[in-house]
């Protein structure tokens, strides 16, 4: 599979699935063992991924996440506040060009 981090790749209970967030539950059902559904789940979308989703699919993604979490699970959504986005660029994205390339911001 894709090398994400040595500690993630070292554990057979960690999974990396790439797909459409509006089809989250179908992707998980097709790619994870059935035992997954008997566990408590934390479903998250971080680092402003939610903020860059097209507005027309955001509710569908949240619905998928809530279904995935189940009655005993949790949903965590992390977004940049628009006024703090320049801080995110300078303190995170520019330090990690492997995520989205080189970012040159004129001030």
mmCIF file of C-alpha atoms in Angstrom:
data_model
loop_
_atom_site.group_PDB
_atom_site.id
_atom_site.type_symbol
_atom_site.label_atom_id
_atom_site.label_comp_id
_atom_site.label_asym_id
_atom_site.label_seq_id
_atom_site.Cartn_x
_atom_site.Cartn_y
_atom_site.Cartn_z
ATOM 1 C CA UNK A 1 0.000 0.000 0.000
ATOM 2 C CA UNK A 2 0.856 3.640 0.203
ATOM 3 C CA UNK A 3 3.511 4.493 2.800
ATOM 4 C CA UNK A 4 1.893 7.056 5.109
ATOM 5 C CA UNK A 5 3.946 6.779 8.267
ATOM 6 C CA UNK A 6 6.024 3.860 9.578
ATOM 7 C CA UNK A 7 3.852 3.476 12.697
ATOM 8 C CA UNK A 8 0.637 3.502 10.658
ATOM 9 C CA UNK A 9 1.982 1.021 8.139
ATOM 10 C CA UNK A 10 3.340 -1.245 10.889
ATOM 11 C CA UNK A 11 -0.128 -1.993 12.268
ATOM 12 C CA UNK A 12 -2.410 -4.246 10.242
ATOM 13 C CA UNK A 13 -5.443 -2.585 11.867
ATOM 14 C CA UNK A 14 -4.715 0.712 10.084
ATOM 15 C CA UNK A 15 -6.249 1.266 6.670
ATOM 16 C CA UNK A 16 -5.819 3.879 3.945
ATOM 17 C CA UNK A 17 -8.769 4.187 1.579
ATOM 18 C CA UNK A 18 -8.938 6.710 -1.230
ATOM 19 C CA UNK A 19 -12.354 7.589 -2.628
ATOM 20 C CA UNK A 20 -15.334 9.897 -2.749
ATOM 21 C CA UNK A 21 -16.330 11.229 0.695
ATOM 22 C CA UNK A 22 -20.002 11.149 -0.285
ATOM 23 C CA UNK A 23 -19.611 7.352 -0.566
ATOM 24 C CA UNK A 24 -17.705 6.870 2.695
ATOM 25 C CA UNK A 25 -19.812 4.055 4.139
ATOM 26 C CA UNK A 26 -19.814 2.074 0.881
ATOM 27 C CA UNK A 27 -16.031 2.436 0.595
ATOM 28 C CA UNK A 28 -15.480 1.242 4.136
ATOM 29 C CA UNK A 29 -17.884 -1.695 3.747
ATOM 30 C CA UNK A 30 -16.011 -2.747 0.603
ATOM 31 C CA UNK A 31 -12.487 -2.349 2.023
ATOM 32 C CA UNK A 32 -12.499 -3.028 5.778
ATOM 33 C CA UNK A 33 -13.206 -6.216 7.699
ATOM 34 C CA UNK A 34 -16.781 -6.617 8.957
ATOM 35 C CA UNK A 35 -15.500 -6.421 12.561
ATOM 36 C CA UNK A 36 -14.973 -2.709 11.967
ATOM 37 C CA UNK A 37 -18.702 -2.088 12.401
ATOM 38 C CA UNK A 38 -18.730 -3.590 15.909
ATOM 39 C CA UNK A 39 -16.214 -1.022 17.197
ATOM 40 C CA UNK A 40 -16.672 2.503 18.530
ATOM 41 C CA UNK A 41 -15.627 4.879 15.789
ATOM 42 C CA UNK A 42 -14.196 8.380 15.594
ATOM 43 C CA UNK A 43 -14.746 9.821 12.132
ATOM 44 C CA UNK A 44 -12.784 12.953 11.275
ATOM 45 C CA UNK A 45 -12.080 15.350 8.475
ATOM 46 C CA UNK A 46 -9.167 17.628 9.270
ATOM 47 C CA UNK A 47 -6.820 20.335 8.027
ATOM 48 C CA UNK A 48 -9.577 22.300 6.285
ATOM 49 C CA UNK A 49 -10.563 19.466 3.973
ATOM 50 C CA UNK A 50 -14.176 20.198 4.928
ATOM 51 C CA UNK A 51 -13.636 23.887 4.169
ATOM 52 C CA UNK A 52 -12.528 23.179 0.606
ATOM 53 C CA UNK A 53 -15.336 20.741 -0.209
ATOM 54 C CA UNK A 54 -17.863 22.180 -2.653
ATOM 55 C CA UNK A 55 -20.810 23.545 -0.654
ATOM 56 C CA UNK A 56 -23.230 21.341 -2.564
ATOM 57 C CA UNK A 57 -21.688 18.110 -1.170
ATOM 58 C CA UNK A 58 -20.857 19.192 2.395
ATOM 59 C CA UNK A 59 -24.144 17.990 3.908
ATOM 60 C CA UNK A 60 -23.853 14.632 2.129
ATOM 61 C CA UNK A 61 -20.327 14.220 3.541
ATOM 62 C CA UNK A 62 -21.502 15.099 7.064
ATOM 63 C CA UNK A 63 -24.376 12.608 6.712
ATOM 64 C CA UNK A 64 -21.910 9.881 5.690
ATOM 65 C CA UNK A 65 -19.691 10.728 8.649
ATOM 66 C CA UNK A 66 -22.597 10.627 11.102
ATOM 67 C CA UNK A 67 -23.729 7.267 9.711
ATOM 68 C CA UNK A 68 -20.165 5.955 9.947
ATOM 69 C CA UNK A 69 -19.757 7.111 13.565
ATOM 70 C CA UNK A 70 -22.948 5.374 14.648
ATOM 71 C CA UNK A 71 -24.816 5.969 17.895
ATOM 72 C CA UNK A 72 -21.723 5.412 20.094
ATOM 73 C CA UNK A 73 -19.170 7.186 17.910
ATOM 74 C CA UNK A 74 -17.932 10.728 17.473
ATOM 75 C CA UNK A 75 -17.536 13.046 14.487
ATOM 76 C CA UNK A 76 -14.720 15.617 14.490
ATOM 77 C CA UNK A 77 -14.539 18.325 11.823
ATOM 78 C CA UNK A 78 -11.532 20.674 11.804
ATOM 79 C CA UNK A 79 -11.558 23.837 9.702
ATOM 80 C CA UNK A 80 -9.440 26.940 9.431
ATOM 81 C CA UNK A 81 -11.177 30.157 10.415
ATOM 82 C CA UNK A 82 -10.939 32.314 7.291
ATOM 83 C CA UNK A 83 -9.096 35.085 9.147
ATOM 84 C CA UNK A 84 -6.522 32.555 10.389
ATOM 85 C CA UNK A 85 -5.934 30.864 7.028
ATOM 86 C CA UNK A 86 -2.749 32.901 6.346
ATOM 87 C CA UNK A 87 -1.365 31.449 9.581
ATOM 88 C CA UNK A 88 -2.202 27.954 8.321
ATOM 89 C CA UNK A 89 -0.337 28.675 5.115
ATOM 90 C CA UNK A 90 2.787 30.018 6.796
ATOM 91 C CA UNK A 91 2.881 27.627 9.746
ATOM 92 C CA UNK A 92 1.716 24.437 8.045
ATOM 93 C CA UNK A 93 1.295 24.280 4.267
ATOM 94 C CA UNK A 94 4.554 26.064 3.392
ATOM 95 C CA UNK A 95 6.413 23.730 5.759
ATOM 96 C CA UNK A 96 4.924 20.673 4.021
ATOM 97 C CA UNK A 97 5.223 21.196 0.250
ATOM 98 C CA UNK A 98 4.635 17.465 -0.296
ATOM 99 C CA UNK A 99 0.954 18.094 0.536
ATOM 100 C CA UNK A 100 0.134 20.768 -2.031
ATOM 101 C CA UNK A 101 3.346 21.925 -3.651
ATOM 102 C CA UNK A 102 5.317 25.092 -3.102
ATOM 103 C CA UNK A 103 3.177 28.012 -1.959
ATOM 104 C CA UNK A 104 4.460 31.512 -2.650
ATOM 105 C CA UNK A 105 2.382 34.122 -0.833
ATOM 106 C CA UNK A 106 3.042 37.815 -1.349
ATOM 107 C CA UNK A 107 2.228 39.945 1.682
#
